[in-house]
Amino acid sequence: MPVLIVAALGSGVGTAAAQPQLPPLPPLPELPTLPPMPPLPTLELPVPAQVDLPQLPAPQLPALPQLPGLPQVPAPPQLPSAAEASGMVADRAWPDNQPKREAFQTMTNEIGIGWANGGQQRMMAGSVVGLLIGCVSIFPNFMAGCMIGNVVGAGIGAVMGIDEGNPKARPSVEKFLATP
């Protein structure tokens, strides 16, 4: 088969090379030259006539009624700080228990410090690790495993990050839970 293909190509090339050469094209005839264009006529406009228009009185518009000013819009309420918010929650949850309110406020302050000192980063890292482990461990239903692993990993990472970010956080939680 390869011999036939080479032979067919060779015979095609051979006949194409044996074709006679066509004579060159004859030169193009010279184009006639055009006469030069005549000059364009000049256009002269007459001087405009001066017209005196009568003076028209200025239009008299009725006076607009006086509108009252815009009503004063109150400023948006300020969000309470974290300490104020935890105080409001504690006052609502334990209105008659001062030691429990104080333990709750201390606990929320210590957790906030731990969250700012590394809890966020550890929560994100735990979320990714939990997502990966959950997706692999529950293979037939990997979507459920991914979601459950993500939540569990984020929770564990947040707890570890808060505990490492502020060593006082865990004792404050234990004190809050132990306060009657």
GROMACS .gro file of N, CA and C in nm:
model
  540
    1MET      N    1   0.081  -0.119   0.000
    1MET     CA    2   0.000   0.000   0.000
    1MET      C    3   0.087   0.127   0.000
    2PRO      N    4   0.191   0.131   0.083
    2PRO     CA    5   0.274   0.252   0.079
    2PRO      C    6   0.339   0.274  -0.057
    3VAL      N    7   0.370   0.166  -0.128
    3VAL     CA    8   0.433   0.180  -0.259
    3VAL      C    9   0.335   0.243  -0.357
    4LEU      N   10   0.209   0.204  -0.349
    4LEU     CA   11   0.108   0.261  -0.438
    4LEU      C   12   0.088   0.411  -0.411
    5ILE      N   13   0.090   0.448  -0.287
    5ILE     CA   14   0.071   0.590  -0.251
    5ILE      C   15   0.188   0.673  -0.303
    6VAL      N   16   0.308   0.623  -0.285
    6VAL     CA   17   0.426   0.695  -0.333
    6VAL      C   18   0.423   0.705  -0.485
    7ALA      N   19   0.381   0.597  -0.552
    7ALA     CA   20   0.375   0.598  -0.698
    7ALA      C   21   0.270   0.698  -0.748
    8ALA      N   22   0.154   0.702  -0.681
    8ALA     CA   23   0.050   0.796  -0.721
    8ALA      C   24   0.096   0.939  -0.702
    9LEU      N   25   0.160   0.967  -0.593
    9LEU     CA   26   0.211   1.102  -0.569
    9LEU      C   27   0.320   1.138  -0.669
   10GLY      N   28   0.407   1.042  -0.698
   10GLY     CA   29   0.516   1.068  -0.792
   10GLY      C   30   0.464   1.093  -0.933
   11SER      N   31   0.362   1.019  -0.974
   11SER     CA   32   0.308   1.041  -1.109
   11SER      C   33   0.234   1.173  -1.116
   12GLY      N   34   0.171   1.212  -1.010
   12GLY     CA   35   0.102   1.341  -1.008
   12GLY      C   36   0.201   1.455  -1.015
   13VAL      N   37   0.310   1.443  -0.948
   13VAL     CA   38   0.411   1.548  -0.950
   13VAL      C   39   0.479   1.552  -1.086
   14GLY      N   40   0.499   1.436  -1.143
   14GLY     CA   41   0.567   1.431  -1.272
   14GLY      C   42   0.485   1.498  -1.380
   15THR      N   43   0.356   1.474  -1.385
   15THR     CA   44   0.275   1.538  -1.488
   15THR      C   45   0.260   1.686  -1.462
   16ALA      N   46   0.259   1.723  -1.340
   16ALA     CA   47   0.247   1.867  -1.310
   16ALA      C   48   0.374   1.940  -1.353
   17ALA      N   49   0.488   1.874  -1.340
   17ALA     CA   50   0.612   1.938  -1.380
   17ALA      C   51   0.627   1.940  -1.531
   18ALA      N   52   0.558   1.845  -1.602
   18ALA     CA   53   0.572   1.837  -1.746
   18ALA      C   54   0.480   1.935  -1.817
   19GLN      N   55   0.393   2.001  -1.746
   19GLN     CA   56   0.303   2.098  -1.809
   19GLN      C   57   0.385   2.210  -1.871
   20PRO      N   58   0.344   2.257  -1.990
   20PRO     CA   59   0.421   2.366  -2.050
   20PRO      C   60   0.399   2.495  -1.971
   21GLN      N   61   0.498   2.579  -1.975
   21GLN     CA   62   0.491   2.708  -1.907
   21GLN      C   63   0.407   2.803  -1.989
   22LEU      N   64   0.323   2.877  -1.925
   22LEU     CA   65   0.240   2.976  -1.993
   22LEU      C   66   0.324   3.098  -2.026
   23PRO      N   67   0.293   3.164  -2.138
   23PRO     CA   68   0.371   3.285  -2.170
   23PRO      C   69   0.338   3.395  -2.071
   24PRO      N   70   0.430   3.489  -2.053
   24PRO     CA   71   0.402   3.596  -1.958
   24PRO      C   72   0.290   3.685  -2.011
   25LEU      N   73   0.223   3.753  -1.921
   25LEU     CA   74   0.114   3.842  -1.957
   25LEU      C   75   0.169   3.963  -2.033
   26PRO      N   76   0.091   4.012  -2.130
   26PRO     CA   77   0.139   4.131  -2.202
   26PRO      C   78   0.137   4.253  -2.110
   27PRO      N   79   0.219   4.354  -2.136
   27PRO     CA   80   0.219   4.473  -2.049
   27PRO      C   81   0.088   4.549  -2.062
   28LEU      N   82   0.049   4.615  -1.957
   28LEU     CA   83  -0.073   4.693  -1.957
   28LEU      C   84  -0.057   4.818  -2.041
   29PRO      N   85  -0.163   4.858  -2.111
   29PRO     CA   86  -0.151   4.981  -2.192
   29PRO      C   87  -0.141   5.104  -2.103
   30GLU      N   88  -0.085   5.208  -2.156
   30GLU     CA   89  -0.072   5.334  -2.081
   30GLU      C   90  -0.210   5.398  -2.069
   31LEU      N   91  -0.240   5.450  -1.955
   31LEU     CA   92  -0.368   5.519  -1.933
   31LEU      C   93  -0.357   5.663  -1.982
   32PRO      N   94  -0.464   5.714  -2.040
   32PRO     CA   95  -0.456   5.854  -2.086
   32PRO      C   96  -0.450   5.948  -1.966
   33THR      N   97  -0.386   6.057  -1.983
   33THR     CA   98  -0.376   6.156  -1.874
   33THR      C   99  -0.499   6.244  -1.878
   34LEU      N  100  -0.543   6.282  -1.763
   34LEU     CA  101  -0.662   6.368  -1.753
   34LEU      C  102  -0.620   6.515  -1.757
   35PRO      N  103  -0.706   6.600  -1.816
   35PRO     CA  104  -0.671   6.742  -1.815
   35PRO      C  105  -0.683   6.796  -1.673
   36PRO      N  106  -0.614   6.905  -1.641
   36PRO     CA  107  -0.623   6.959  -1.505
   36PRO      C  108  -0.764   7.009  -1.477
   37MET      N  109  -0.802   7.008  -1.350
   37MET     CA  110  -0.937   7.053  -1.312
   37MET      C  111  -0.945   7.204  -1.323
   38PRO      N  112  -1.060   7.252  -1.369
   38PRO     CA  113  -1.075   7.397  -1.373
   38PRO      C  114  -1.087   7.452  -1.233
   39PRO      N  115  -1.052   7.580  -1.213
   39PRO     CA  116  -1.063   7.635  -1.078
   39PRO      C  117  -1.210   7.641  -1.036
   40LEU      N  118  -1.231   7.625  -0.909
   40LEU     CA  119  -1.367   7.631  -0.855
   40LEU      C  120  -1.413   7.775  -0.847
   41PRO      N  121  -1.540   7.799  -0.873
   41PRO     CA  122  -1.588   7.938  -0.864
   41PRO      C  123  -1.588   7.984  -0.719
   42THR      N  124  -1.562   8.109  -0.697
   42THR     CA  125  -1.564   8.164  -0.562
   42THR      C  126  -1.707   8.207  -0.531
   43LEU      N  127  -1.743   8.190  -0.409
   43LEU     CA  128  -1.879   8.223  -0.366
   43LEU      C  129  -1.871   8.345  -0.275
   44GLU      N  130  -1.936   8.449  -0.313
   44GLU     CA  131  -1.937   8.569  -0.230
   44GLU      C  132  -2.076   8.588  -0.174
   45LEU      N  133  -2.082   8.600  -0.042
   45LEU     CA  134  -2.211   8.620   0.025
   45LEU      C  135  -2.234   8.769   0.045
   46PRO      N  136  -2.361   8.809   0.034
   46PRO     CA  137  -2.387   8.951   0.059
   46PRO      C  138  -2.373   8.982   0.207
   47VAL      N  139  -2.348   9.106   0.236
   47VAL     CA  140  -2.336   9.151   0.375
   47VAL      C  141  -2.474   9.140   0.438
   48PRO      N  142  -2.486   9.080   0.558
   48PRO     CA  143  -2.617   9.068   0.619
   48PRO      C  144  -2.674   9.205   0.654
   49ALA      N  145  -2.803   9.212   0.640
   49ALA     CA  146  -2.871   9.340   0.670
   49ALA      C  147  -2.892   9.351   0.820
   50GLN      N  148  -2.880   9.471   0.870
   50GLN     CA  149  -2.902   9.496   1.013
   50GLN      C  150  -3.052   9.510   1.036
   51VAL      N  151  -3.103   9.432   1.130
   51VAL     CA  152  -3.246   9.437   1.163
   51VAL      C  153  -3.256   9.476   1.309
   52ASP      N  154  -3.334   9.577   1.338
   52ASP     CA  155  -3.356   9.618   1.476
   52ASP      C  156  -3.482   9.551   1.527
   53LEU      N  157  -3.465   9.467   1.630
   53LEU     CA  158  -3.580   9.398   1.689
   53LEU      C  159  -3.631   9.480   1.806
   54PRO      N  160  -3.760   9.482   1.827
   54PRO     CA  161  -3.811   9.556   1.942
   54PRO      C  162  -3.773   9.485   2.071
   55GLN      N  163  -3.755   9.562   2.176
   55GLN     CA  164  -3.722   9.508   2.307
   55GLN      C  165  -3.848   9.444   2.366
   56LEU      N  166  -3.837   9.316   2.401
   56LEU     CA  167  -3.950   9.245   2.461
   56LEU      C  168  -3.935   9.252   2.612
   57PRO      N  169  -4.048   9.267   2.682
   57PRO     CA  170  -4.038   9.271   2.828
   57PRO      C  171  -3.998   9.133   2.881
   58ALA      N  172  -3.928   9.131   2.991
   58ALA     CA  173  -3.887   9.006   3.053
   58ALA      C  174  -4.011   8.934   3.104
   59PRO      N  175  -4.018   8.804   3.088
   59PRO     CA  176  -4.137   8.733   3.134
   59PRO      C  177  -4.146   8.738   3.287
   60GLN      N  178  -4.263   8.753   3.336
   60GLN     CA  179  -4.288   8.756   3.481
   60GLN      C  180  -4.338   8.618   3.523
   61LEU      N  181  -4.257   8.551   3.601
   61LEU     CA  182  -4.295   8.419   3.650
   61LEU      C  183  -4.358   8.435   3.788
   62PRO      N  184  -4.459   8.356   3.819
   62PRO     CA  185  -4.518   8.366   3.953
   62PRO      C  186  -4.417   8.318   4.057
   63ALA      N  187  -4.423   8.372   4.171
   63ALA     CA  188  -4.332   8.334   4.279
   63ALA      C  189  -4.366   8.194   4.326
   64LEU      N  190  -4.262   8.118   4.352
   64LEU     CA  191  -4.283   7.982   4.401
   64LEU      C  192  -4.323   7.987   4.547
   65PRO      N  193  -4.411   7.899   4.588
   65PRO     CA  194  -4.449   7.899   4.730
   65PRO      C  195  -4.331   7.854   4.815
   66GLN      N  196  -4.325   7.901   4.933
   66GLN     CA  197  -4.218   7.863   5.025
   66GLN      C  198  -4.243   7.721   5.074
   67LEU      N  199  -4.143   7.636   5.053
   67LEU     CA  200  -4.154   7.498   5.097
   67LEU      C  201  -4.083   7.483   5.230
   68PRO      N  202  -4.140   7.403   5.318
   68PRO     CA  203  -4.069   7.382   5.445
   68PRO      C  204  -3.941   7.303   5.419
   69GLY      N  205  -3.845   7.318   5.503
   69GLY     CA  206  -3.717   7.247   5.489
   69GLY      C  207  -3.735   7.097   5.503
   70LEU      N  208  -3.633   7.026   5.467
   70LEU     CA  209  -3.639   6.881   5.480
   70LEU      C  210  -3.651   6.843   5.627
   71PRO      N  211  -3.728   6.740   5.654
   71PRO     CA  212  -3.738   6.698   5.794
   71PRO      C  213  -3.603   6.644   5.841
   72GLN      N  214  -3.577   6.662   5.963
   72GLN     CA  215  -3.452   6.613   6.020
   72GLN      C  216  -3.459   6.462   6.034
   73VAL      N  217  -3.362   6.395   5.973
   73VAL     CA  218  -3.356   6.250   5.982
   73VAL      C  219  -3.265   6.216   6.099
   74PRO      N  220  -3.315   6.134   6.189
   74PRO     CA  221  -3.229   6.101   6.303
   74PRO      C  222  -3.111   6.014   6.258
   75ALA      N  223  -3.003   6.026   6.327
   75ALA     CA  224  -2.884   5.946   6.295
   75ALA      C  225  -2.914   5.799   6.325
   76PRO      N  226  -2.851   5.708   6.255
   76PRO     CA  227  -2.875   5.567   6.284
   76PRO      C  228  -2.826   5.534   6.424
   77PRO      N  229  -2.891   5.442   6.488
   77PRO     CA  230  -2.849   5.407   6.625
   77PRO      C  231  -2.709   5.346   6.623
   78GLN      N  232  -2.634   5.375   6.722
   78GLN     CA  233  -2.498   5.321   6.734
   78GLN      C  234  -2.505   5.179   6.788
   79LEU      N  235  -2.426   5.093   6.728
   79LEU     CA  236  -2.421   4.956   6.776
   79LEU      C  237  -2.345   4.953   6.908
   80PRO      N  238  -2.392   4.874   7.001
   80PRO     CA  239  -2.319   4.867   7.128
   80PRO      C  240  -2.187   4.793   7.110
   81SER      N  241  -2.096   4.821   7.198
   81SER     CA  242  -1.968   4.750   7.194
   81SER      C  243  -1.991   4.606   7.240
   82ALA      N  244  -1.889   4.524   7.226
   82ALA     CA  245  -1.902   4.384   7.264
   82ALA      C  246  -1.929   4.371   7.414
   83ALA      N  247  -1.864   4.455   7.494
   83ALA     CA  248  -1.886   4.449   7.639
   83ALA      C  249  -2.029   4.491   7.675
   84GLU      N  250  -2.078   4.596   7.607
   84GLU     CA  251  -2.216   4.639   7.634
   84GLU      C  252  -2.316   4.534   7.589
   85ALA      N  253  -2.289   4.470   7.474
   85ALA     CA  254  -2.380   4.367   7.424
   85ALA      C  255  -2.383   4.247   7.517
   86SER      N  256  -2.267   4.204   7.564
   86SER     CA  257  -2.267   4.090   7.655
   86SER      C  258  -2.335   4.127   7.787
   87GLY      N  259  -2.321   4.255   7.829
   87GLY     CA  260  -2.391   4.299   7.950
   87GLY      C  261  -2.543   4.297   7.931
   88MET      N  262  -2.590   4.337   7.812
   88MET     CA  263  -2.734   4.335   7.786
   88MET      C  264  -2.787   4.192   7.783
   89VAL      N  265  -2.710   4.099   7.723
   89VAL     CA  266  -2.753   3.959   7.719
   89VAL      C  267  -2.756   3.903   7.860
   90ALA      N  268  -2.653   3.931   7.938
   90ALA     CA  269  -2.647   3.880   8.075
   90ALA      C  270  -2.760   3.937   8.160
   91ASP      N  271  -2.792   4.065   8.142
   91ASP     CA  272  -2.901   4.125   8.220
   91ASP      C  273  -3.035   4.061   8.185
   92ARG      N  274  -3.056   4.023   8.058
   92ARG     CA  275  -3.182   3.960   8.019
   92ARG      C  276  -3.187   3.814   8.062
   93ALA      N  277  -3.076   3.743   8.051
   93ALA     CA  278  -3.076   3.600   8.081
   93ALA      C  279  -3.078   3.572   8.231
   94TRP      N  280  -3.004   3.649   8.311
   94TRP     CA  281  -2.995   3.626   8.455
   94TRP      C  282  -3.019   3.758   8.528
   95PRO      N  283  -3.144   3.807   8.530
   95PRO     CA  284  -3.168   3.939   8.589
   95PRO      C  285  -3.142   3.944   8.740
   96ASP      N  286  -3.157   3.832   8.810
   96ASP     CA  287  -3.143   3.833   8.956
   96ASP      C  288  -3.016   3.764   9.004
   97ASN      N  289  -2.925   3.731   8.915
   97ASN     CA  290  -2.806   3.655   8.953
   97ASN      C  291  -2.681   3.733   8.912
   98GLN      N  292  -2.632   3.818   9.000
   98GLN     CA  293  -2.516   3.902   8.971
   98GLN      C  294  -2.389   3.820   8.946
   99PRO      N  295  -2.357   3.717   9.026
   99PRO     CA  296  -2.235   3.640   8.998
   99PRO      C  297  -2.237   3.573   8.859
  100LYS      N  298  -2.354   3.524   8.816
  100LYS     CA  299  -2.363   3.460   8.684
  100LYS      C  300  -2.344   3.563   8.573
  101ARG      N  301  -2.399   3.683   8.593
  101ARG     CA  302  -2.381   3.790   8.493
  101ARG      C  303  -2.234   3.829   8.481
  102GLU      N  304  -2.167   3.843   8.593
  102GLU     CA  305  -2.025   3.880   8.590
  102GLU      C  306  -1.941   3.770   8.524
  103ALA      N  307  -1.972   3.643   8.555
  103ALA     CA  308  -1.898   3.532   8.495
  103ALA      C  309  -1.922   3.528   8.344
  104PHE      N  310  -2.045   3.558   8.301
  104PHE     CA  311  -2.075   3.559   8.157
  104PHE      C  312  -1.998   3.670   8.087
  105GLN      N  313  -1.995   3.789   8.148
  105GLN     CA  314  -1.923   3.900   8.085
  105GLN      C  315  -1.773   3.872   8.080
  106THR      N  316  -1.718   3.815   8.185
  106THR     CA  317  -1.576   3.780   8.184
  106THR      C  318  -1.547   3.677   8.077
  107MET      N  319  -1.633   3.576   8.068
  107MET     CA  320  -1.613   3.471   7.969
  107MET      C  321  -1.618   3.528   7.826
  108THR      N  322  -1.716   3.613   7.795
  108THR     CA  323  -1.726   3.668   7.660
  108THR      C  324  -1.607   3.758   7.628
  109ASN      N  325  -1.559   3.832   7.726
  109ASN     CA  326  -1.441   3.916   7.702
  109ASN      C  327  -1.318   3.831   7.673
  110GLU      N  328  -1.297   3.726   7.750
  110GLU     CA  329  -1.180   3.639   7.730
  110GLU      C  330  -1.189   3.564   7.597
  111ILE      N  331  -1.309   3.520   7.560
  111ILE     CA  332  -1.326   3.453   7.431
  111ILE      C  333  -1.300   3.552   7.317
  112GLY      N  334  -1.345   3.676   7.330
  112GLY     CA  335  -1.319   3.777   7.228
  112GLY      C  336  -1.170   3.803   7.210
  113ILE      N  337  -1.096   3.807   7.321
  113ILE     CA  338  -0.951   3.826   7.313
  113ILE      C  339  -0.886   3.707   7.242
  114GLY      N  340  -0.928   3.586   7.277
  114GLY     CA  341  -0.872   3.466   7.213
  114GLY      C  342  -0.908   3.460   7.065
  115TRP      N  343  -1.029   3.504   7.030
  115TRP     CA  344  -1.072   3.504   6.890
  115TRP      C  345  -0.985   3.600   6.809
  116ALA      N  346  -0.955   3.717   6.867
  116ALA     CA  347  -0.874   3.817   6.796
  116ALA      C  348  -0.728   3.774   6.787
  117ASN      N  349  -0.682   3.692   6.880
  117ASN     CA  350  -0.540   3.652   6.882
  117ASN      C  351  -0.511   3.520   6.812
  118GLY      N  352  -0.599   3.471   6.730
  118GLY     CA  353  -0.568   3.349   6.656
  118GLY      C  354  -0.685   3.257   6.635
  119GLY      N  355  -0.797   3.284   6.694
  119GLY     CA  356  -0.913   3.197   6.678
  119GLY      C  357  -0.964   3.195   6.535
  120GLN      N  358  -0.961   3.310   6.470
  120GLN     CA  359  -1.012   3.317   6.332
  120GLN      C  360  -0.928   3.231   6.238
  121GLN      N  361  -0.797   3.243   6.250
  121GLN     CA  362  -0.709   3.170   6.160
  121GLN      C  363  -0.721   3.019   6.183
  122ARG      N  364  -0.727   2.978   6.308
  122ARG     CA  365  -0.738   2.835   6.338
  122ARG      C  366  -0.874   2.782   6.294
  123MET      N  367  -0.979   2.864   6.303
  123MET     CA  368  -1.111   2.822   6.258
  123MET      C  369  -1.110   2.796   6.108
  124MET      N  370  -1.045   2.886   6.032
  124MET     CA  371  -1.039   2.867   5.887
  124MET      C  372  -0.956   2.743   5.851
  125ALA      N  373  -0.845   2.723   5.918
  125ALA     CA  374  -0.762   2.605   5.890
  125ALA      C  375  -0.838   2.477   5.927
  126GLY      N  376  -0.905   2.476   6.042
  126GLY     CA  377  -0.984   2.359   6.081
  126GLY      C  378  -1.098   2.333   5.985
  127SER      N  379  -1.156   2.438   5.931
  127SER     CA  380  -1.265   2.424   5.834
  127SER      C  381  -1.215   2.353   5.709
  128VAL      N  382  -1.100   2.392   5.660
  128VAL     CA  383  -1.045   2.330   5.538
  128VAL      C  384  -1.007   2.184   5.565
  129VAL      N  385  -0.944   2.157   5.679
  129VAL     CA  386  -0.905   2.020   5.711
  129VAL      C  387  -1.030   1.934   5.728
  130GLY      N  388  -1.131   1.983   5.799
  130GLY     CA  389  -1.254   1.908   5.817
  130GLY      C  390  -1.325   1.884   5.685
  131LEU      N  391  -1.322   1.983   5.596
  131LEU     CA  392  -1.384   1.968   5.464
  131LEU      C  393  -1.316   1.855   5.386
  132LEU      N  394  -1.184   1.855   5.385
  132LEU     CA  395  -1.111   1.752   5.311
  132LEU      C  396  -1.133   1.613   5.370
  133ILE      N  397  -1.126   1.602   5.501
  133ILE     CA  398  -1.145   1.471   5.564
  133ILE      C  399  -1.289   1.424   5.545
  134GLY      N  400  -1.385   1.515   5.559
  134GLY     CA  401  -1.525   1.476   5.542
  134GLY      C  402  -1.556   1.433   5.400
  135CYS      N  403  -1.497   1.499   5.302
  135CYS     CA  404  -1.522   1.461   5.162
  135CYS      C  405  -1.465   1.324   5.130
  136VAL      N  406  -1.353   1.289   5.190
  136VAL     CA  407  -1.288   1.161   5.160
  136VAL      C  408  -1.349   1.048   5.243
  137SER      N  409  -1.385   1.075   5.369
  137SER     CA  410  -1.426   0.967   5.459
  137SER      C  411  -1.564   0.913   5.428
  138ILE      N  412  -1.655   0.993   5.378
  138ILE     CA  413  -1.790   0.946   5.348
  138ILE      C  414  -1.805   0.950   5.197
  139PHE      N  415  -1.739   0.858   5.128
  139PHE     CA  416  -1.729   0.869   4.982
  139PHE      C  417  -1.863   0.855   4.909
  140PRO      N  418  -1.948   0.756   4.938
  140PRO     CA  419  -2.071   0.746   4.856
  140PRO      C  420  -2.158   0.871   4.867
  141ASN      N  421  -2.161   0.931   4.981
  141ASN     CA  422  -2.240   1.053   4.999
  141ASN      C  423  -2.144   1.164   5.038
  142PHE      N  424  -2.051   1.196   4.948
  142PHE     CA  425  -1.943   1.287   4.983
  142PHE      C  426  -1.991   1.429   5.011
  143MET      N  427  -2.103   1.472   4.951
  143MET     CA  428  -2.149   1.609   4.976
  143MET      C  429  -2.187   1.627   5.123
  144ALA      N  430  -2.257   1.528   5.181
  144ALA     CA  431  -2.292   1.538   5.322
  144ALA      C  432  -2.166   1.534   5.406
  145GLY      N  433  -2.071   1.449   5.368
  145GLY     CA  434  -1.946   1.442   5.443
  145GLY      C  435  -1.868   1.572   5.436
  146CYS      N  436  -1.869   1.638   5.320
  146CYS     CA  437  -1.799   1.765   5.306
  146CYS      C  438  -1.861   1.870   5.398
  147MET      N  439  -1.993   1.876   5.399
  147MET     CA  440  -2.059   1.978   5.481
  147MET      C  441  -2.040   1.952   5.629
  148ILE      N  442  -2.060   1.827   5.671
  148ILE     CA  443  -2.045   1.795   5.814
  148ILE      C  444  -1.900   1.814   5.856
  149GLY      N  445  -1.807   1.768   5.774
  149GLY     CA  446  -1.665   1.785   5.808
  149GLY      C  447  -1.625   1.931   5.816
  150ASN      N  448  -1.680   2.014   5.729
  150ASN     CA  449  -1.649   2.157   5.731
  150ASN      C  450  -1.694   2.220   5.862
  151VAL      N  451  -1.816   2.190   5.904
  151VAL     CA  452  -1.869   2.249   6.028
  151VAL      C  453  -1.793   2.199   6.149
  152VAL      N  454  -1.770   2.069   6.155
  152VAL     CA  455  -1.699   2.011   6.271
  152VAL      C  456  -1.556   2.064   6.276
  153GLY      N  457  -1.489   2.068   6.161
  153GLY     CA  458  -1.352   2.119   6.159
  153GLY      C  459  -1.344   2.266   6.197
  154ALA      N  460  -1.441   2.346   6.153
  154ALA     CA  461  -1.442   2.488   6.191
  154ALA      C  462  -1.462   2.504   6.340
  155GLY      N  463  -1.551   2.425   6.398
  155GLY     CA  464  -1.574   2.435   6.543
  155GLY      C  465  -1.451   2.395   6.623
  156ILE      N  466  -1.390   2.284   6.585
  156ILE     CA  467  -1.270   2.240   6.657
  156ILE      C  468  -1.157   2.340   6.639
  157GLY      N  469  -1.139   2.390   6.519
  157GLY     CA  470  -1.033   2.490   6.495
  157GLY      C  471  -1.057   2.618   6.573
  158ALA      N  472  -1.183   2.662   6.583
  158ALA     CA  473  -1.212   2.784   6.659
  158ALA      C  474  -1.183   2.764   6.807
  159VAL      N  475  -1.223   2.650   6.863
  159VAL     CA  476  -1.198   2.624   7.005
  159VAL      C  477  -1.048   2.618   7.031
  160MET      N  478  -0.974   2.550   6.945
  160MET     CA  479  -0.829   2.540   6.965
  160MET      C  480  -0.762   2.677   6.948
  161GLY      N  481  -0.807   2.754   6.849
  161GLY     CA  482  -0.746   2.886   6.827
  161GLY      C  483  -0.774   2.983   6.940
  162ILE      N  484  -0.895   2.981   6.994
  162ILE     CA  485  -0.928   3.070   7.107
  162ILE      C  486  -0.848   3.028   7.229
  163ASP      N  487  -0.835   2.896   7.252
  163ASP     CA  488  -0.760   2.848   7.369
  163ASP      C  489  -0.613   2.884   7.358
  164GLU      N  490  -0.555   2.875   7.238
  164GLU     CA  491  -0.415   2.912   7.222
  164GLU      C  492  -0.396   3.063   7.218
  165GLY      N  493  -0.495   3.136   7.167
  165GLY     CA  494  -0.483   3.282   7.159
  165GLY      C  495  -0.496   3.350   7.293
  166ASN      N  496  -0.570   3.290   7.387
  166ASN     CA  497  -0.586   3.347   7.521
  166ASN      C  498  -0.600   3.232   7.620
  167PRO      N  499  -0.495   3.202   7.695
  167PRO     CA  500  -0.503   3.092   7.791
  167PRO      C  501  -0.606   3.115   7.903
  168LYS      N  502  -0.652   3.237   7.921
  168LYS     CA  503  -0.753   3.264   8.025
  168LYS      C  504  -0.894   3.230   7.979
  169ALA      N  505  -0.912   3.198   7.851
  169ALA     CA  506  -1.047   3.173   7.798
  169ALA      C  507  -1.108   3.046   7.856
  170ARG      N  508  -1.032   2.936   7.859
  170ARG     CA  509  -1.088   2.811   7.909
  170ARG      C  510  -1.125   2.818   8.056
  171PRO      N  511  -1.040   2.873   8.144
  171PRO     CA  512  -1.083   2.883   8.284
  171PRO      C  513  -1.207   2.973   8.302
  172SER      N  514  -1.220   3.078   8.219
  172SER     CA  515  -1.338   3.164   8.233
  172SER      C  516  -1.465   3.089   8.190
  173VAL      N  517  -1.455   3.001   8.090
  173VAL     CA  518  -1.572   2.922   8.050
  173VAL      C  519  -1.607   2.823   8.161
  174GLU      N  520  -1.505   2.760   8.217
  174GLU     CA  521  -1.530   2.664   8.326
  174GLU      C  522  -1.590   2.735   8.446
  175LYS      N  523  -1.545   2.857   8.477
  175LYS     CA  524  -1.600   2.932   8.589
  175LYS      C  525  -1.745   2.971   8.561
  176PHE      N  526  -1.776   3.009   8.437
  176PHE     CA  527  -1.914   3.045   8.402
  176PHE      C  528  -2.005   2.924   8.417
  177LEU      N  529  -1.959   2.807   8.367
  177LEU     CA  530  -2.042   2.687   8.378
  177LEU      C  531  -2.057   2.640   8.522
  178ALA      N  532  -1.959   2.667   8.607
  178ALA     CA  533  -1.966   2.624   8.747
  178ALA      C  534  -2.043   2.724   8.835
  179THR      N  535  -2.065   2.846   8.788
  179THR     CA  536  -2.137   2.945   8.869
  179THR      C  537  -2.286   2.911   8.869
  180PRO      N  538  -2.346   2.900   8.990
  180PRO     CA  539  -2.487   2.867   8.996
  180PRO      C  540  -2.577   2.983   8.956
   0.00000   0.00000   0.00000
